[in-house]
Short mmCIF file of C-alpha atoms in Angstrom, two decimals:
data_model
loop_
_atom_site.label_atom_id
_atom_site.label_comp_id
_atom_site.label_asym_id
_atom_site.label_seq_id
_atom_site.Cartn_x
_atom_site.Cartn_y
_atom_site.Cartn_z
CA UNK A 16 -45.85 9.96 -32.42
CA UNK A 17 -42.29 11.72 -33.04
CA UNK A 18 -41.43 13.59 -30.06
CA UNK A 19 -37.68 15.57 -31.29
CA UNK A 20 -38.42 19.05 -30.37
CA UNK A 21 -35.52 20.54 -29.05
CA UNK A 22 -37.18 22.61 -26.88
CA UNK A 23 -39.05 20.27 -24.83
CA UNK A 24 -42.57 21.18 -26.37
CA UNK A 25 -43.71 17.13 -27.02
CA UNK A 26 -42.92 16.39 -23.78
CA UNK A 27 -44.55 19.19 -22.26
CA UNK A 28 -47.72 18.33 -24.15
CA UNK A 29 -48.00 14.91 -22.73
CA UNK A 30 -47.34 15.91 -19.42
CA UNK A 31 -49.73 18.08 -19.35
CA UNK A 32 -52.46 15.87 -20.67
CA UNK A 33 -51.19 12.92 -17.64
CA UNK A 34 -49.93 15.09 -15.10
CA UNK A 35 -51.40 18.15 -15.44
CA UNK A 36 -49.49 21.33 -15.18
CA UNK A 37 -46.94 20.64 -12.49
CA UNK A 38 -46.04 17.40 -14.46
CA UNK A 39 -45.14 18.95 -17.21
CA UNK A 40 -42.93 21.42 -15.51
CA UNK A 41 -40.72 18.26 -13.86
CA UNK A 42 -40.60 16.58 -17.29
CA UNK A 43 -39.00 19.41 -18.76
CA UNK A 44 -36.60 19.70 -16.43
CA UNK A 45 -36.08 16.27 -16.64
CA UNK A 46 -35.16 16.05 -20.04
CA UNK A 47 -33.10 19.39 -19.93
CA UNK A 48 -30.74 17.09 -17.10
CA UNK A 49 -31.20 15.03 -19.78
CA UNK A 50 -29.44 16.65 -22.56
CA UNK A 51 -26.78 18.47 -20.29
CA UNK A 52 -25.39 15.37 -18.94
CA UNK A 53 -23.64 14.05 -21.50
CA UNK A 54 -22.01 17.06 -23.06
CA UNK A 55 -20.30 17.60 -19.67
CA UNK A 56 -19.08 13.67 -19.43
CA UNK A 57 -17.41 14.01 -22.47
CA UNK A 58 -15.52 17.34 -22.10
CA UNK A 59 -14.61 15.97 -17.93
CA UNK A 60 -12.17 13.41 -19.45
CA UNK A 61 -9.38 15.88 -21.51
CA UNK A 62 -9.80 18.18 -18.67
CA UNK A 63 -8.54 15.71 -16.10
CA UNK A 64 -5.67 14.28 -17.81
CA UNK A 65 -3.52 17.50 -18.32
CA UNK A 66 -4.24 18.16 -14.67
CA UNK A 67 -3.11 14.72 -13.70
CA UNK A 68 -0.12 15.44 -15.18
CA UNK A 69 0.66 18.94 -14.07
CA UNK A 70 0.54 18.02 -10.74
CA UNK A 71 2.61 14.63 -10.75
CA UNK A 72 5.37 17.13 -12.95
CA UNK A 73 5.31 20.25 -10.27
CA UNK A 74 5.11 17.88 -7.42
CA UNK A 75 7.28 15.01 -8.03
CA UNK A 76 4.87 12.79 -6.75
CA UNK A 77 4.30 10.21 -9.58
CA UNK A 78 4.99 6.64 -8.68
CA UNK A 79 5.18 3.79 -10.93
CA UNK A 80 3.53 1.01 -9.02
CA UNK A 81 2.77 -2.39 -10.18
CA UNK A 82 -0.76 -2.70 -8.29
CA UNK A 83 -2.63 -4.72 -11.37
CA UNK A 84 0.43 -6.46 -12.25
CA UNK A 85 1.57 -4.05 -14.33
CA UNK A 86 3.45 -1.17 -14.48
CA UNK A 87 1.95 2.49 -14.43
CA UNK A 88 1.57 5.48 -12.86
CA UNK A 89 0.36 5.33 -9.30
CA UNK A 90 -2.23 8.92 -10.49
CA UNK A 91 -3.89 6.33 -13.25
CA UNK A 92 -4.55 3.56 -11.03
CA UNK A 93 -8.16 2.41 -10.44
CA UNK A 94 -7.79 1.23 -6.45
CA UNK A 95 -7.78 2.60 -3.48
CA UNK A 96 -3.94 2.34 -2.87
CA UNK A 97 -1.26 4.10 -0.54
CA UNK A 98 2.56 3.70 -1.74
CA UNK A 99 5.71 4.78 -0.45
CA UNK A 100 9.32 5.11 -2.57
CA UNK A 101 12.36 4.41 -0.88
CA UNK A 102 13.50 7.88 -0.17
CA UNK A 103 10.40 8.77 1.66
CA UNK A 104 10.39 5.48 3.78
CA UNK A 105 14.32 6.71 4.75
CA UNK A 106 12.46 9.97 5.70
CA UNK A 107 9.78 8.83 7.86
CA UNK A 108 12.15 6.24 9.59
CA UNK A 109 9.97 3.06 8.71
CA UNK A 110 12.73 0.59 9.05
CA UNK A 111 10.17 -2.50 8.99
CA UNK A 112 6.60 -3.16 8.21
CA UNK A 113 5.16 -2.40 10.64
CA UNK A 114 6.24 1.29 10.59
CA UNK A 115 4.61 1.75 7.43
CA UNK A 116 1.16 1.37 9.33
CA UNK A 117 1.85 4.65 11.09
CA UNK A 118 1.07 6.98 7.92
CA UNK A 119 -1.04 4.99 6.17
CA UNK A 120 -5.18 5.40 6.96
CA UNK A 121 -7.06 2.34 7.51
CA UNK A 122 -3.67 0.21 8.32
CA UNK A 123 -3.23 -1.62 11.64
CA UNK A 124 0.42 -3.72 12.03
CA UNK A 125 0.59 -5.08 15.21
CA UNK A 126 3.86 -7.39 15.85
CA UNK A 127 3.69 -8.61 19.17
CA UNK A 128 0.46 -11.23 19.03
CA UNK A 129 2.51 -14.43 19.16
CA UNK A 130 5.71 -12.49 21.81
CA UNK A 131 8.03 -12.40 18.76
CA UNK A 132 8.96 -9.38 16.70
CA UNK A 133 9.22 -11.03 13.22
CA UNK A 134 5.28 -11.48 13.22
CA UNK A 135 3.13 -8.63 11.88
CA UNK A 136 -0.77 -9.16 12.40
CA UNK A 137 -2.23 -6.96 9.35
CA UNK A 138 -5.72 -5.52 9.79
CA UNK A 139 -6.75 -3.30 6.85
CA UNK A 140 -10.33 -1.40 7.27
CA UNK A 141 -10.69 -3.74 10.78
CA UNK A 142 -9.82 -7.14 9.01
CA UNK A 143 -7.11 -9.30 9.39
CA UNK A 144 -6.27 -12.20 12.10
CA UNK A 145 -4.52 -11.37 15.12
CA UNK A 146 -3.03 -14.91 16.82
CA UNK A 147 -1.33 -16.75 14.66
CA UNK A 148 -2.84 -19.46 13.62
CA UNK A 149 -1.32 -22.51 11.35
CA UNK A 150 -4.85 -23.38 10.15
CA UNK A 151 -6.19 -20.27 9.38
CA UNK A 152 -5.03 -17.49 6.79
CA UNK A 153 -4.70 -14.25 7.27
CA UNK A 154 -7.22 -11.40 5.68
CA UNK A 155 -4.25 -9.31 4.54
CA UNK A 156 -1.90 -10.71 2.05
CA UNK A 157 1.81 -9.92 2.16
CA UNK A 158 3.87 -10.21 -1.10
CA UNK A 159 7.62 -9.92 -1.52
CA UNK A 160 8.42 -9.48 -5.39
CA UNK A 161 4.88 -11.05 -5.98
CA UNK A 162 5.42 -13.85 -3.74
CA UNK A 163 3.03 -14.73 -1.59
CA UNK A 164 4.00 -14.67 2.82
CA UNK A 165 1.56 -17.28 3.31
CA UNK A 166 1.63 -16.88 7.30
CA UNK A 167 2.28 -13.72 9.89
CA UNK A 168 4.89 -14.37 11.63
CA UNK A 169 7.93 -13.61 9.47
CA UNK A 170 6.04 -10.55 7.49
CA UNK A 171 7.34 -7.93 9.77
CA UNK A 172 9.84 -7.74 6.95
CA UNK A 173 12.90 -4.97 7.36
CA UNK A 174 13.02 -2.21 4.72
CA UNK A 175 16.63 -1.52 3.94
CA UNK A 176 16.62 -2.20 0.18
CA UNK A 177 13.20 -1.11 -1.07
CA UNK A 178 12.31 0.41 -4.04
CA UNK A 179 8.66 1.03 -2.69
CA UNK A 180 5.76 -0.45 -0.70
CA UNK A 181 2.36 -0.60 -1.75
CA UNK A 182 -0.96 -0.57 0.36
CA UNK A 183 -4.16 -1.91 -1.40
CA UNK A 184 -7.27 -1.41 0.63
CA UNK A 185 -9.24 -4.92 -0.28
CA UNK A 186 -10.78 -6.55 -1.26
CA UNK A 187 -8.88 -7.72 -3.76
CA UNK A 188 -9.38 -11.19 -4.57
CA UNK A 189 -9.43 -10.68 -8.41
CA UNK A 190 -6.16 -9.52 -8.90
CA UNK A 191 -4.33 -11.01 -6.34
CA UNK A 192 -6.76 -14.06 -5.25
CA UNK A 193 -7.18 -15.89 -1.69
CA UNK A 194 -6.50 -14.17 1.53
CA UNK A 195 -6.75 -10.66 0.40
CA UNK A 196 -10.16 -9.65 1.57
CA UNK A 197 -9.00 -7.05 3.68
CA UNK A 198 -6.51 -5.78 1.08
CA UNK A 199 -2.80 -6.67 0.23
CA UNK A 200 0.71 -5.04 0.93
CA UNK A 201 3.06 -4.85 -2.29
CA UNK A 202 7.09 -5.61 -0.92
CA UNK A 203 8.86 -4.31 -3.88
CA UNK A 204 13.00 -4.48 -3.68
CA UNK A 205 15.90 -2.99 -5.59
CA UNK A 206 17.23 -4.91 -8.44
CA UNK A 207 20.77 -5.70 -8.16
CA UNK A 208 23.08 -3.94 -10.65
CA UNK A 209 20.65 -0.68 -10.78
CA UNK A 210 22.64 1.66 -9.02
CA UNK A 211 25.99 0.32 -7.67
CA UNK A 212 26.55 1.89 -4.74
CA UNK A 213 27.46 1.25 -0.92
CA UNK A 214 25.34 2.28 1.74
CA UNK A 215 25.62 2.45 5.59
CA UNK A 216 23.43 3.93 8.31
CA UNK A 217 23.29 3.74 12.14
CA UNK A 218 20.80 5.35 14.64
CA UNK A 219 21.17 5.41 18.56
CA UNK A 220 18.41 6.45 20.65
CA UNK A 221 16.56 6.34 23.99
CA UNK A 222 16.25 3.09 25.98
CA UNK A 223 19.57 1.94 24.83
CA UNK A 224 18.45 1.89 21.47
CA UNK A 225 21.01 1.10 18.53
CA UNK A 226 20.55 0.40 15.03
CA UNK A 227 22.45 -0.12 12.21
CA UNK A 228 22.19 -1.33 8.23
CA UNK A 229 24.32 -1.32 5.52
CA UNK A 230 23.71 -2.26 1.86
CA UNK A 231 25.77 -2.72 -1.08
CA UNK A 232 25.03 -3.48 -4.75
CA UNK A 233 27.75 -4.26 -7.43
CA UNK A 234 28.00 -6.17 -10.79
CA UNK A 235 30.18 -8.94 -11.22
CA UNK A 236 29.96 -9.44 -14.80
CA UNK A 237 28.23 -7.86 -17.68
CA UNK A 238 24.49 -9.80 -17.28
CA UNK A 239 25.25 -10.61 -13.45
CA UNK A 240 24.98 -8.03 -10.42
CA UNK A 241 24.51 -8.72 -6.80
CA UNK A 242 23.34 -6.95 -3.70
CA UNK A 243 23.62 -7.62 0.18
CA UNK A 244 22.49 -6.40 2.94
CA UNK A 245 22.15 -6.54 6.75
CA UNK A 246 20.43 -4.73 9.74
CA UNK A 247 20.57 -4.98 13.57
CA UNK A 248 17.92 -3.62 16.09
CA UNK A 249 18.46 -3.24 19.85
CA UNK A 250 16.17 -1.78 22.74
CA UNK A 251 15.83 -1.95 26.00
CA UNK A 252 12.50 -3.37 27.58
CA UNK A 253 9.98 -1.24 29.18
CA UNK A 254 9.04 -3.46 32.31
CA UNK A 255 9.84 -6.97 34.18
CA UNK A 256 7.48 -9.77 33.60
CA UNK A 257 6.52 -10.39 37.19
CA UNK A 258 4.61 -13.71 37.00
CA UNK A 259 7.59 -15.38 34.96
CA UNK A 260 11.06 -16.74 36.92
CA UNK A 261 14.08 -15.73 35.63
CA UNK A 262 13.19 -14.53 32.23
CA UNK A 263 15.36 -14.32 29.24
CA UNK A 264 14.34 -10.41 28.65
CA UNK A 265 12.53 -7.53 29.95
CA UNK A 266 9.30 -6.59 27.99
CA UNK A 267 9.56 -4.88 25.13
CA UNK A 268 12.77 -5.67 24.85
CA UNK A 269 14.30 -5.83 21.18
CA UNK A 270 17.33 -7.76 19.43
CA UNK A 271 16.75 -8.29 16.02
CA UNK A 272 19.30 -9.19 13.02
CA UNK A 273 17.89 -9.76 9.81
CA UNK A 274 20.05 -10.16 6.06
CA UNK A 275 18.90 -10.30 2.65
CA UNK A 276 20.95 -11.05 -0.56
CA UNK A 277 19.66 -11.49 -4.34
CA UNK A 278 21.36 -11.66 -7.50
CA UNK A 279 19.99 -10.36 -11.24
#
């Protein structure tokens, strides 16, 4: 039996002999859904795209991130992922990682689990591991240039010569394997040699806080440039440790140095 009316009358006829009337009324609305549907998830597609674009032009907003190992724009990527340029982290002050978890939803950095500042316990969407633990992974990967941090203490990374930083809500085990069912955090840095310049900065605060970075990037030779740089972190505690004899700071306290160099 050929039922290719277009306007629903087959359908309605076999409805009615099944169903009855009422059938017959929800089968033709049925098959109008039907034949609406698609016409409007073909035209969605070219309407999106110069809107995508629009936006990242007006707005300035379009990051080239390298989420699925490769590199596009941050609008066309597929995952649920928060990133951050280098000029914006110098704007909201994130001077380490776990100042990044401040502005970004679903991100917990905690750096204080094992009493030393270098660690960074990562919980995205409530996972991650808190104690550090030298026979269990973490449930938040950390990668510097795409190399893995396999364990928390020494994540809490500084961020004086980023290019960007990128959050991936998890999981993501296909793209970036083990130890990433909460998500991964993307550590990009400059490349040496693509814009020499020298850079220095210093902050003082409250609570006898200092801190200072500088960071300079030169090339030595046609196919060799270099970059350094350095940071320091001081603060006074917020409170004695009572139960401890003579201890070696006040809690809270901070007195970091950190230094990175890389050549390209």
């Amino acid at each position: 039996m050929m039922m290719n009316n277009a306007n629903g009358t087959g359908f309605a006829v076999l409805a009615r002999r099944a169903l009855g009337h009422w059938g017959s009324v929800s089968v033709m609305a049925m098959a109008a859904l039907m034949a609406a549907s698609p016409a409007a998830a073909q035209t969605q597609p070219s309407a999106d795209a110069p809107a995508k674009a629009e936006v990242a032009d007006a707005n300035g907003i379009d990051i080239v991130v390298t989420a699925r190992r490769r590199e596009e724009s941050l609008l066309d990527t597929p995952i649920a992922i928060s990133a951050f340029g280098g000029e914006t982290l110098k704007a909201l002050n994130a001077r380490n990682l776990e100042d990044v978890g401040k502005y970004v939803p679903n991100l917990t950095i905690s750096r204080y689990g094992v009493g030393n500042t270098a660690q960074a316990a990562i919980f995205i969407r409530a996972i991650g591991l808190q104690d550090h633990l030298i026979t269990t992974d973490p449930g938040v990967g950390v990668y510097l240039d795409g190399v893995y941090l396999g364990r928390q203490l020494g994540s809490n990374l500084s961020l004086q010569n980023i290019e960007r930083v990128e959050v991936l809500r998890g999981p993501q085990g296909t793209l970036y394997g083990r130890n990433t069912l909460g998500g991964a955090v993307n550590i990009i840095t400059r490349k040496p040699g693509s814009e020499e310049s020298v850079e220095v900065d210093a902050q003082v605060g409250s609570r006898g806080r200092i801190n200072g970075s500088f960071y300079a990037d030169t090339r030595v030779a046609p196919t060799l440039a270099v970059s350094i740089n350095g940071s320091y972190q001081s603060r006074g505690g917020v409170g004695d440790a009572v139960n401890v004899s003579n201890p070696s700071a006040r809690i809270g306290e901070q007195n970091d140095f950190s230094g990175r160099a890389a050549a390209y």
